[in-house]
mmCIF file of C-alpha atoms in Angstrom:
data_model
loop_
_atom_site.group_PDB
_atom_site.id
_atom_site.type_symbol
_atom_site.label_atom_id
_atom_site.label_comp_id
_atom_site.label_asym_id
_atom_site.label_seq_id
_atom_site.Cartn_x
_atom_site.Cartn_y
_atom_site.Cartn_z
ATOM 1 C CA MET A 114 162.306 235.624 129.105
ATOM 2 C CA GLN A 115 164.516 232.603 128.423
ATOM 3 C CA ALA A 116 167.620 234.786 128.665
ATOM 4 C CA LEU A 117 166.456 236.126 132.051
ATOM 5 C CA LYS A 118 165.771 232.594 133.288
ATOM 6 C CA ALA A 119 169.206 231.432 132.153
ATOM 7 C CA TRP A 120 170.845 234.416 133.880
ATOM 8 C CA ILE A 121 169.018 233.638 137.135
ATOM 9 C CA GLN A 122 170.055 229.988 136.950
ATOM 10 C CA ARG A 123 173.663 230.875 136.173
ATOM 11 C CA TYR A 124 174.070 233.105 139.187
ATOM 12 C CA GLN A 125 171.700 231.012 141.384
ATOM 13 C CA LEU A 126 169.493 233.998 142.110
ATOM 14 C CA ALA A 127 166.223 232.128 142.706
ATOM 15 C CA SER A 128 166.804 232.257 146.467
ATOM 16 C CA LEU A 129 167.637 235.952 146.134
ATOM 17 C CA VAL A 130 164.295 236.569 144.427
ATOM 18 C CA LEU A 131 162.510 234.877 147.346
ATOM 19 C CA LEU A 132 164.508 236.974 149.823
ATOM 20 C CA THR A 133 163.633 240.150 147.934
ATOM 21 C CA VAL A 134 159.920 239.320 148.011
ATOM 22 C CA LEU A 135 160.133 238.584 151.738
ATOM 23 C CA LEU A 136 161.948 241.817 152.584
ATOM 24 C CA ALA A 137 160.255 244.191 150.147
ATOM 25 C CA VAL A 138 156.679 242.865 150.204
ATOM 26 C CA VAL A 139 155.859 240.393 152.962
ATOM 27 C CA LEU A 140 157.503 242.041 155.973
ATOM 28 C CA PRO A 141 156.302 245.618 155.256
ATOM 29 C CA LEU A 142 152.741 244.297 154.940
ATOM 30 C CA ALA A 143 152.925 242.049 158.000
ATOM 31 C CA LEU A 144 154.754 244.265 160.515
ATOM 32 C CA ASP A 145 154.021 247.639 162.072
ATOM 33 C CA ILE A 146 156.503 250.456 161.659
ATOM 34 C CA PHE A 147 158.233 249.775 164.992
ATOM 35 C CA ARG A 148 158.950 246.129 164.169
ATOM 36 C CA LEU A 149 159.840 246.982 160.591
ATOM 37 C CA ASN A 150 162.370 249.507 161.862
ATOM 38 C CA LEU A 151 163.864 246.722 164.004
ATOM 39 C CA VAL A 152 164.155 244.508 160.921
ATOM 40 C CA GLY A 153 165.835 247.392 159.106
ATOM 41 C CA LYS A 154 168.370 247.604 161.930
ATOM 42 C CA TYR A 155 168.988 243.866 161.660
ATOM 43 C CA LEU A 156 169.553 244.173 157.922
ATOM 44 C CA THR A 157 172.354 246.665 158.497
ATOM 45 C CA TYR A 158 174.222 243.883 160.314
ATOM 46 C CA ALA A 159 173.630 241.646 157.296
ATOM 47 C CA PHE A 160 176.105 243.745 155.297
ATOM 48 C CA VAL A 161 178.808 242.607 157.715
ATOM 49 C CA ALA A 162 177.639 238.988 157.469
ATOM 50 C CA ILE A 163 177.807 239.117 153.660
ATOM 51 C CA GLY A 164 181.333 240.480 153.855
ATOM 52 C CA LEU A 165 182.260 237.637 156.206
ATOM 53 C CA VAL A 166 180.935 235.112 153.698
ATOM 54 C CA MET A 167 183.368 236.544 151.176
ATOM 55 C CA VAL A 168 186.423 236.889 153.413
ATOM 56 C CA TRP A 169 185.837 233.848 155.654
ATOM 57 C CA GLY A 170 183.717 231.448 153.641
ATOM 58 C CA TYR A 171 185.413 232.005 150.289
ATOM 59 C CA GLY A 172 188.757 233.490 151.287
ATOM 60 C CA GLY A 173 189.368 231.300 154.325
ATOM 61 C CA VAL A 174 190.375 234.323 156.437
ATOM 62 C CA LEU A 175 188.528 234.607 159.756
ATOM 63 C CA SER A 176 188.234 238.205 160.944
ATOM 64 C CA LEU A 177 187.060 238.888 164.482
ATOM 65 C CA GLY A 178 187.170 242.658 164.124
ATOM 66 C CA GLN A 179 184.531 243.495 161.542
ATOM 67 C CA GLY A 180 182.760 245.661 164.084
ATOM 68 C CA VAL A 181 185.575 248.181 163.618
ATOM 69 C CA PHE A 182 184.634 248.782 159.993
ATOM 70 C CA PHE A 183 180.929 248.797 160.833
ATOM 71 C CA GLY A 184 181.588 251.444 163.462
ATOM 72 C CA LEU A 185 183.838 253.574 161.265
ATOM 73 C CA GLY A 186 181.186 253.735 158.562
ATOM 74 C CA GLY A 187 178.598 254.606 161.184
ATOM 75 C CA TYR A 188 180.767 257.320 162.724
ATOM 76 C CA ALA A 189 181.459 258.858 159.305
ATOM 77 C CA MET A 190 177.732 259.267 158.740
ATOM 78 C CA ALA A 191 177.129 260.320 162.352
ATOM 79 C CA MET A 192 179.676 263.135 162.059
ATOM 80 C CA PHE A 193 177.764 264.690 159.181
ATOM 81 C CA LEU A 194 174.419 264.296 160.956
ATOM 82 C CA LYS A 195 175.820 265.693 164.210
ATOM 83 C CA LEU A 196 177.214 268.773 162.471
ATOM 84 C CA GLU A 197 173.838 269.372 160.825
ATOM 85 C CA ALA A 198 172.130 269.084 164.205
ATOM 86 C CA SER A 199 174.671 271.487 165.785
ATOM 87 C CA ASP A 200 173.862 274.651 163.883
ATOM 88 C CA PRO A 201 174.310 277.925 165.816
ATOM 89 C CA ILE A 202 170.575 278.369 166.387
ATOM 90 C CA SER A 203 170.054 274.884 167.862
ATOM 91 C CA THR A 204 173.147 275.215 170.069
ATOM 92 C CA LYS A 205 172.762 278.829 171.151
ATOM 93 C CA ILE A 206 172.585 277.859 174.845
ATOM 94 C CA GLN A 207 176.089 276.361 174.674
ATOM 95 C CA SER A 208 179.225 278.205 175.672
ATOM 96 C CA THR A 209 180.421 277.854 172.072
ATOM 97 C CA PRO A 210 177.463 277.679 169.659
ATOM 98 C CA GLY A 211 177.911 275.859 166.371
ATOM 99 C CA ILE A 212 179.850 272.828 167.618
ATOM 100 C CA PRO A 213 178.534 269.426 168.829
ATOM 101 C CA ASP A 214 177.330 269.378 172.421
ATOM 102 C CA PHE A 215 179.925 266.858 173.645
ATOM 103 C CA MET A 216 182.691 269.159 172.413
ATOM 104 C CA ASP A 217 181.214 272.029 174.394
ATOM 105 C CA TRP A 218 180.979 269.833 177.492
ATOM 106 C CA ASN A 219 184.681 269.020 177.122
ATOM 107 C CA GLN A 220 185.547 272.732 176.827
ATOM 108 C CA LEU A 221 186.484 272.767 173.152
ATOM 109 C CA THR A 222 186.056 276.227 171.675
ATOM 110 C CA GLU A 223 186.203 275.429 167.964
ATOM 111 C CA LEU A 224 185.502 272.601 165.582
ATOM 112 C CA PRO A 225 188.555 270.329 165.056
ATOM 113 C CA SER A 226 190.060 270.511 161.585
ATOM 114 C CA PHE A 227 189.395 266.857 160.734
ATOM 115 C CA TRP A 228 185.685 267.442 161.356
ATOM 116 C CA LEU A 229 185.406 270.241 158.779
ATOM 117 C CA PRO A 230 185.163 268.019 155.630
ATOM 118 C CA PHE A 231 182.215 266.192 157.182
ATOM 119 C CA LYS A 232 180.044 269.242 156.668
ATOM 120 C CA SER A 233 179.727 267.951 153.090
ATOM 121 C CA LEU A 234 177.337 265.054 152.484
ATOM 122 C CA PRO A 235 179.165 263.764 149.367
ATOM 123 C CA PHE A 236 182.420 263.678 151.317
ATOM 124 C CA SER A 237 180.727 261.885 154.212
ATOM 125 C CA LEU A 238 179.218 259.277 151.899
ATOM 126 C CA ALA A 239 182.622 258.704 150.317
ATOM 127 C CA ALA A 240 184.210 258.436 153.774
ATOM 128 C CA VAL A 241 181.681 255.765 154.744
ATOM 129 C CA ILE A 242 183.423 253.447 152.269
ATOM 130 C CA ALA A 243 186.899 254.972 152.051
ATOM 131 C CA VAL A 244 187.786 255.104 155.770
ATOM 132 C CA PRO A 245 187.002 251.435 156.583
ATOM 133 C CA THR A 246 188.581 250.310 153.304
ATOM 134 C CA LEU A 247 191.767 252.273 153.979
ATOM 135 C CA LEU A 248 192.157 250.820 157.473
ATOM 136 C CA ALA A 249 191.441 247.329 156.130
ATOM 137 C CA TRP A 250 194.086 247.815 153.439
ATOM 138 C CA LEU A 251 196.702 248.888 155.990
ATOM 139 C CA ILE A 252 195.988 245.903 158.241
ATOM 140 C CA SER A 253 195.701 243.282 155.515
ATOM 141 C CA PHE A 254 198.663 244.524 153.464
ATOM 142 C CA ALA A 255 200.918 244.470 156.518
ATOM 143 C CA MET A 256 199.741 241.000 157.555
ATOM 144 C CA PHE A 257 199.189 239.097 154.309
ATOM 145 C CA LYS A 258 202.414 240.266 152.668
ATOM 146 C CA ARG A 259 204.182 238.636 155.608
ATOM 147 C CA ARG A 260 201.993 235.543 155.270
ATOM 148 C CA VAL A 261 200.322 236.053 158.626
ATOM 149 C CA GLY A 262 197.030 234.200 158.670
ATOM 150 C CA GLY A 263 194.854 231.733 160.502
ATOM 151 C CA VAL A 264 194.379 232.204 164.219
ATOM 152 C CA TYR A 265 197.118 234.865 164.343
ATOM 153 C CA PHE A 266 195.210 237.119 161.970
ATOM 154 C CA ALA A 267 191.999 236.591 163.962
ATOM 155 C CA ILE A 268 193.777 237.641 167.164
ATOM 156 C CA ILE A 269 195.244 240.704 165.456
ATOM 157 C CA THR A 270 191.802 241.827 164.265
ATOM 158 C CA GLN A 271 190.522 241.435 167.821
ATOM 159 C CA ALA A 272 193.389 243.606 169.036
ATOM 160 C CA VAL A 273 192.508 246.251 166.441
ATOM 161 C CA ALA A 274 188.891 246.231 167.633
ATOM 162 C CA LEU A 275 190.031 246.757 171.206
ATOM 163 C CA ILE A 276 192.452 249.557 170.239
ATOM 164 C CA VAL A 277 189.840 251.444 168.222
ATOM 165 C CA THR A 278 187.287 251.108 171.019
ATOM 166 C CA VAL A 279 189.709 252.471 173.616
ATOM 167 C CA LEU A 280 190.680 255.296 171.261
ATOM 168 C CA ILE A 281 187.068 256.329 170.657
ATOM 169 C CA ILE A 282 186.215 256.238 174.365
ATOM 170 C CA GLY A 283 189.384 258.034 175.386
ATOM 171 C CA GLN A 284 188.995 260.918 172.937
ATOM 172 C CA GLN A 285 185.674 261.997 174.373
ATOM 173 C CA GLY A 286 185.966 265.589 173.248
ATOM 174 C CA TYR A 287 186.316 264.549 169.606
ATOM 175 C CA THR A 288 184.174 261.406 169.392
ATOM 176 C CA GLY A 289 181.544 261.673 172.121
ATOM 177 C CA GLY A 290 183.281 259.058 174.264
ATOM 178 C CA VAL A 291 181.375 256.126 175.685
ATOM 179 C CA ASN A 292 178.026 257.802 174.976
ATOM 180 C CA GLY A 293 178.785 258.125 171.278
ATOM 181 C CA MET A 294 176.994 260.546 168.990
ATOM 182 C CA THR A 295 173.316 260.931 169.761
ATOM 183 C CA ASP A 296 170.366 263.126 168.863
ATOM 184 C CA LEU A 297 170.797 262.664 165.095
ATOM 185 C CA LYS A 298 167.522 263.897 163.657
ATOM 186 C CA THR A 299 167.819 265.228 160.126
ATOM 187 C CA LEU A 300 169.575 264.512 156.845
ATOM 188 C CA TRP A 301 169.845 267.681 154.754
ATOM 189 C CA GLY A 302 166.805 269.020 156.574
ATOM 190 C CA TRP A 303 164.825 265.795 156.101
ATOM 191 C CA ASP A 304 163.459 264.487 159.395
ATOM 192 C CA THR A 305 164.521 260.838 159.640
ATOM 193 C CA ARG A 306 162.299 260.132 162.664
ATOM 194 C CA THR A 307 158.941 260.177 160.889
ATOM 195 C CA ASP A 308 157.151 256.978 159.848
ATOM 196 C CA SER A 309 157.448 257.810 156.155
ATOM 197 C CA ALA A 310 161.190 258.400 156.536
ATOM 198 C CA LYS A 311 161.564 255.048 158.304
ATOM 199 C CA TYR A 312 159.809 253.291 155.431
ATOM 200 C CA ILE A 313 162.077 255.003 152.907
ATOM 201 C CA LEU A 314 165.235 254.184 154.852
ATOM 202 C CA TYR A 315 164.096 250.571 155.175
ATOM 203 C CA TYR A 316 163.622 250.196 151.425
ATOM 204 C CA VAL A 317 166.944 251.931 150.746
ATOM 205 C CA CYS A 318 168.595 249.417 153.068
ATOM 206 C CA VAL A 319 166.886 246.490 151.305
ATOM 207 C CA ALA A 320 167.874 247.787 147.861
ATOM 208 C CA LEU A 321 171.522 248.264 148.839
ATOM 209 C CA LEU A 322 171.600 244.852 150.532
ATOM 210 C CA ILE A 323 170.260 243.107 147.417
ATOM 211 C CA GLY A 324 172.774 245.038 145.315
ATOM 212 C CA ALA A 325 175.592 243.938 147.619
ATOM 213 C CA ILE A 326 174.532 240.291 147.283
ATOM 214 C CA VAL A 327 174.421 240.547 143.482
ATOM 215 C CA LEU A 328 177.878 242.163 143.450
ATOM 216 C CA CYS A 329 179.368 239.470 145.682
ATOM 217 C CA ARG A 330 177.687 236.704 143.685
ATOM 218 C CA TRP A 331 179.144 238.172 140.490
ATOM 219 C CA ILE A 332 182.603 238.083 142.090
ATOM 220 C CA GLN A 333 182.071 234.504 143.246
ATOM 221 C CA THR A 334 181.152 233.265 139.777
ATOM 222 C CA GLY A 335 184.173 234.924 138.176
ATOM 223 C CA LYS A 336 187.847 234.104 138.175
ATOM 224 C CA VAL A 337 188.452 235.904 141.455
ATOM 225 C CA GLY A 338 185.887 233.731 143.228
ATOM 226 C CA THR A 339 187.477 230.570 141.850
ATOM 227 C CA LEU A 340 190.902 231.699 143.021
ATOM 228 C CA LEU A 341 189.562 232.568 146.464
ATOM 229 C CA LEU A 342 188.214 229.043 146.861
ATOM 230 C CA ALA A 343 191.462 227.583 145.577
ATOM 231 C CA MET A 344 193.474 229.693 148.021
ATOM 232 C CA ARG A 345 191.245 228.632 150.885
ATOM 233 C CA ASP A 346 191.823 224.931 150.146
ATOM 234 C CA LYS A 347 195.320 224.856 148.601
ATOM 235 C CA GLU A 348 197.049 228.191 149.143
ATOM 236 C CA ASP A 349 200.545 226.949 148.298
ATOM 237 C CA ARG A 350 199.409 225.407 145.024
ATOM 238 C CA VAL A 351 197.863 228.728 143.944
ATOM 239 C CA ARG A 352 201.045 230.550 144.918
ATOM 240 C CA PHE A 353 203.193 228.099 142.961
ATOM 241 C CA SER A 354 200.907 228.649 139.948
ATOM 242 C CA GLY A 355 202.169 232.231 139.770
ATOM 243 C CA TYR A 356 199.380 234.146 141.549
ATOM 244 C CA ASP A 357 200.050 236.674 144.302
ATOM 245 C CA VAL A 358 197.896 235.218 147.061
ATOM 246 C CA ALA A 359 198.370 238.252 149.323
ATOM 247 C CA ASN A 360 196.783 240.631 146.809
ATOM 248 C CA PHE A 361 193.623 238.533 146.542
ATOM 249 C CA LYS A 362 193.327 238.339 150.315
ATOM 250 C CA VAL A 363 193.797 242.092 150.601
ATOM 251 C CA PHE A 364 191.095 242.639 147.993
ATOM 252 C CA VAL A 365 188.480 240.450 149.646
ATOM 253 C CA PHE A 366 189.261 241.848 153.107
ATOM 254 C CA CYS A 367 188.856 245.415 151.826
ATOM 255 C CA LEU A 368 185.603 244.415 150.108
ATOM 256 C CA ALA A 369 184.248 243.046 153.398
ATOM 257 C CA ALA A 370 185.306 246.255 155.179
ATOM 258 C CA ALA A 371 183.563 248.448 152.604
ATOM 259 C CA LEU A 372 180.339 246.448 152.942
ATOM 260 C CA SER A 373 180.561 246.733 156.725
ATOM 261 C CA GLY A 374 181.005 250.513 156.447
ATOM 262 C CA VAL A 375 177.846 250.805 154.344
ATOM 263 C CA GLY A 376 175.953 248.791 156.946
ATOM 264 C CA GLY A 377 177.218 251.051 159.721
ATOM 265 C CA ALA A 378 176.103 254.192 157.889
ATOM 266 C CA LEU A 379 172.615 252.761 157.329
ATOM 267 C CA PHE A 380 172.466 251.764 160.993
ATOM 268 C CA THR A 381 173.220 255.343 162.043
ATOM 269 C CA LEU A 382 170.509 256.700 159.755
ATOM 270 C CA GLN A 383 167.842 254.269 160.952
ATOM 271 C CA VAL A 384 168.632 254.233 164.670
ATOM 272 C CA GLY A 385 169.759 257.848 165.089
ATOM 273 C CA PHE A 386 172.975 257.324 167.040
ATOM 274 C CA MET A 387 176.355 255.605 166.953
ATOM 275 C CA SER A 388 178.472 254.528 169.909
ATOM 276 C CA PRO A 389 181.644 252.505 170.566
ATOM 277 C CA SER A 390 179.508 249.602 171.801
ATOM 278 C CA PHE A 391 179.195 248.530 168.148
ATOM 279 C CA VAL A 392 182.931 248.634 167.499
ATOM 280 C CA GLY A 393 184.446 246.311 170.086
ATOM 281 C CA ILE A 394 185.250 242.612 170.294
ATOM 282 C CA VAL A 395 181.835 241.366 171.457
ATOM 283 C CA PRO A 396 179.788 242.803 168.551
ATOM 284 C CA SER A 397 182.477 241.629 166.138
ATOM 285 C CA ILE A 398 182.143 238.050 167.381
ATOM 286 C CA GLU A 399 178.348 238.297 167.202
ATOM 287 C CA MET A 400 178.672 239.288 163.543
ATOM 288 C CA VAL A 401 180.691 236.138 162.890
ATOM 289 C CA ILE A 402 177.888 234.152 164.510
ATOM 290 C CA TYR A 403 175.414 235.678 162.036
ATOM 291 C CA ALA A 404 177.406 234.262 159.138
ATOM 292 C CA ALA A 405 177.971 230.914 160.865
ATOM 293 C CA VAL A 406 174.277 230.390 161.627
ATOM 294 C CA GLY A 407 173.200 231.373 158.128
ATOM 295 C CA GLY A 408 175.989 229.461 156.426
ATOM 296 C CA ARG A 409 179.428 230.866 155.799
ATOM 297 C CA MET A 410 179.292 229.854 152.125
ATOM 298 C CA SER A 411 175.888 231.393 151.382
ATOM 299 C CA LEU A 412 175.244 235.088 150.826
ATOM 300 C CA VAL A 413 171.481 234.750 151.163
ATOM 301 C CA GLY A 414 171.893 232.397 154.106
ATOM 302 C CA ALA A 415 173.943 235.044 155.914
ATOM 303 C CA VAL A 416 170.969 237.415 155.716
ATOM 304 C CA TYR A 417 168.609 234.788 157.129
ATOM 305 C CA GLY A 418 171.126 233.992 159.848
ATOM 306 C CA THR A 419 171.331 237.661 160.802
ATOM 307 C CA LEU A 420 167.550 237.961 160.960
ATOM 308 C CA LEU A 421 167.171 234.749 162.976
ATOM 309 C CA VAL A 422 169.827 235.582 165.576
ATOM 310 C CA ASN A 423 168.669 239.157 166.122
ATOM 311 C CA ALA A 424 164.988 238.208 166.159
ATOM 312 C CA GLY A 425 165.826 235.550 168.731
ATOM 313 C CA LYS A 426 167.747 238.079 170.805
ATOM 314 C CA THR A 427 164.811 240.504 170.736
ATOM 315 C CA TYR A 428 162.226 237.832 171.550
ATOM 316 C CA PHE A 429 164.206 236.203 174.346
ATOM 317 C CA SER A 430 165.170 239.528 175.937
ATOM 318 C CA GLU A 431 161.516 240.666 175.921
ATOM 319 C CA SER A 432 159.968 237.391 177.082
ATOM 320 C CA PHE A 433 162.702 236.009 179.346
ATOM 321 C CA PRO A 434 164.782 238.976 180.583
ATOM 322 C CA ASP A 435 166.610 236.847 183.184
ATOM 323 C CA LEU A 436 167.370 233.897 180.914
ATOM 324 C CA TRP A 437 167.753 235.348 177.441
ATOM 325 C CA LEU A 438 171.565 235.109 177.383
ATOM 326 C CA PHE A 439 171.406 231.392 178.157
ATOM 327 C CA LEU A 440 168.697 230.872 175.546
ATOM 328 C CA MET A 441 170.773 232.686 172.927
ATOM 329 C CA ALA A 442 173.782 230.537 173.795
ATOM 330 C CA GLY A 443 171.605 227.438 173.412
ATOM 331 C CA LEU A 444 170.425 228.690 170.017
ATOM 332 C CA PHE A 445 173.984 229.236 168.798
ATOM 333 C CA ILE A 446 175.249 225.880 170.047
ATOM 334 C CA GLY A 447 172.208 223.959 168.823
ATOM 335 C CA VAL A 448 172.262 225.374 165.320
ATOM 336 C CA THR A 449 175.998 224.966 164.819
ATOM 337 C CA MET A 450 176.007 221.386 166.160
ATOM 338 C CA ALA A 451 172.900 220.241 164.285
ATOM 339 C CA PHE A 452 173.726 222.101 161.072
ATOM 340 C CA PRO A 453 177.501 222.596 160.719
ATOM 341 C CA MET A 454 177.007 224.418 157.413
ATOM 342 C CA GLY A 455 174.293 226.655 158.825
ATOM 343 C CA LEU A 456 170.791 227.224 157.530
ATOM 344 C CA ALA A 457 172.026 227.178 153.950
ATOM 345 C CA GLY A 458 173.536 223.738 154.506
ATOM 346 C CA LEU A 459 170.204 222.509 155.889
ATOM 347 C CA TRP A 460 168.478 223.866 152.799
ATOM 348 C CA GLU A 461 170.894 222.198 150.401
ATOM 349 C CA SER A 462 171.130 218.848 152.184
ATOM 350 C CA ARG A 463 167.515 218.332 153.234
ATOM 351 C CA ILE A 464 164.985 220.670 151.628
ATOM 352 C CA VAL A 465 166.312 220.674 148.045
ATOM 353 C CA PRO A 466 166.616 216.840 147.749
ATOM 354 C CA TRP A 467 163.137 216.419 149.262
ATOM 355 C CA TRP A 468 161.677 218.925 146.801
ATOM 356 C CA ASN A 469 163.435 217.314 143.835
ATOM 357 C CA SER A 470 162.154 213.861 144.807
ATOM 358 C CA ARG A 471 158.612 215.210 144.981
ATOM 359 C CA ARG A 472 158.957 216.811 141.576
ATOM 360 C CA LYS A 473 160.282 213.599 140.065
ATOM 361 C CA GLY A 474 157.438 211.631 141.643
ATOM 362 C CA ALA A 475 154.860 214.055 140.325
ATOM 363 C CA ALA A 476 156.292 214.194 136.789
ATOM 364 C CA PRO A 477 155.177 210.679 135.606
ATOM 365 C CA ALA A 478 151.666 211.233 136.961
ATOM 366 C CA ALA A 479 151.338 214.511 135.074
ATOM 367 C CA ALA A 480 152.602 213.080 131.741
ATOM 368 C CA PRO A 481 149.994 212.316 129.001
ATOM 369 C CA GLY A 482 148.939 208.658 128.949
ATOM 370 C CA ALA A 483 150.756 208.004 132.186
ATOM 371 C CA GLN A 484 147.706 206.293 133.697
ATOM 372 C CA ALA A 485 147.167 204.012 130.694
ATOM 373 C CA ALA A 486 150.647 202.517 130.780
ATOM 374 C CA PRO A 487 150.361 200.743 134.119
ATOM 375 C CA ALA A 488 147.027 199.200 133.065
ATOM 376 C CA GLN A 489 148.596 197.708 129.937
ATOM 377 C CA ALA A 490 151.619 196.376 131.730
ATOM 378 C CA PRO A 491 149.930 193.330 133.348
ATOM 379 C CA ALA A 492 148.436 192.274 130.001
ATOM 380 C CA ALA A 493 151.817 192.456 128.373
ATOM 381 C CA THR A 494 153.285 190.438 131.199
ATOM 382 C CA LYS A 495 150.591 187.785 130.865
ATOM 383 C CA SER A 496 151.065 187.447 127.114
ATOM 384 C CA THR A 497 154.811 187.132 127.585
ATOM 385 C CA SER A 498 154.291 184.413 130.188
ATOM 386 C CA ALA A 499 151.853 182.549 127.949
ATOM 387 C CA LEU A 500 154.264 182.707 125.057
ATOM 388 C CA SER A 501 157.050 181.340 127.247
ATOM 389 C CA GLU A 502 154.792 178.510 128.449
ATOM 390 C CA GLY A 503 153.824 177.557 124.867
ATOM 391 C CA MET A 504 157.447 177.506 123.769
ATOM 392 C CA GLY A 505 158.266 175.327 126.763
ATOM 393 C CA ARG A 506 155.568 172.756 125.882
ATOM 394 C CA GLN A 507 156.669 172.593 122.271
ATOM 395 C CA GLY A 508 160.172 171.940 123.448
ATOM 396 C CA ALA A 509 158.949 169.113 125.678
#
């Protein structure tokens, strides 16, 4: 037990335990299946926010194109699900049975060769991580080896998001175009639309999210995490110490892309579709806001920030359909101005000191004999005063 407690303290996992209880116990008991499915969708975005904590908060590299990697992971999973839903029996009314419906609408007569490997689930699961990571490696290697960073890198990632969005929309016969890939119902014959399936997918998402946080926290507490912080603050000093700064930046950027791809795949499974609307510049900027609201240095805070922003978006859009965009803008501006370090900064600067002061105040009262000591103190003071008076008279 002591070893477990020490391990939790070392990696600062107490807040993670509270988050796990909230996600795995409290919310499933408090919410109906519709709302719980919404929370599950929000948690898929949290994978992107966690990756941004690593690449932006620790690495000092702001990426405004994380939606690209989220979308690529989602499309990799959607391709497998769409092929399963496009069996010859289900598509017998098409001109060419056995291919996705949007291909038939665009007069394709056979399945493209790059779609064929996605008939395999293991390959699709590997592609969920490999495809976003490969693209991230190409971008980051080309940029960081040439020491391109700061606002220039952020603009380049925005350009990549725009290019990928235009490419997906333009190749309608191969990607589904602006409508995306819809009508995704089963996974290896398992109906993902039932209530029991939604519960299972929710808990799978929670388990993978907690695992991602533990992995990132392990990286942060190691040598790589220390070097990432050092590079963020004093990049030239780290370079002059003999480290290849570009390689560490490439690593953390690829890590963030892989996490985003996993989130995109889980989104596709829970929602049942994937479209280019999750790939472009606007969703990518929203994902940065998740990390900023939660705290760009806190992994757990990024999850809370994601939940808060998306819950606010849902509530405002349902209750104030004409004003919800203005209310969301007010939420973003208010939180970032009042709490520059996000919700995690509020926790560390206000809640933790208040709690520690209460604990210190309660400790003397709970100690044995604590009430007897104050009662004896006046007597001791009186005797000391009397002794001083007597010594003063003798001196006189």
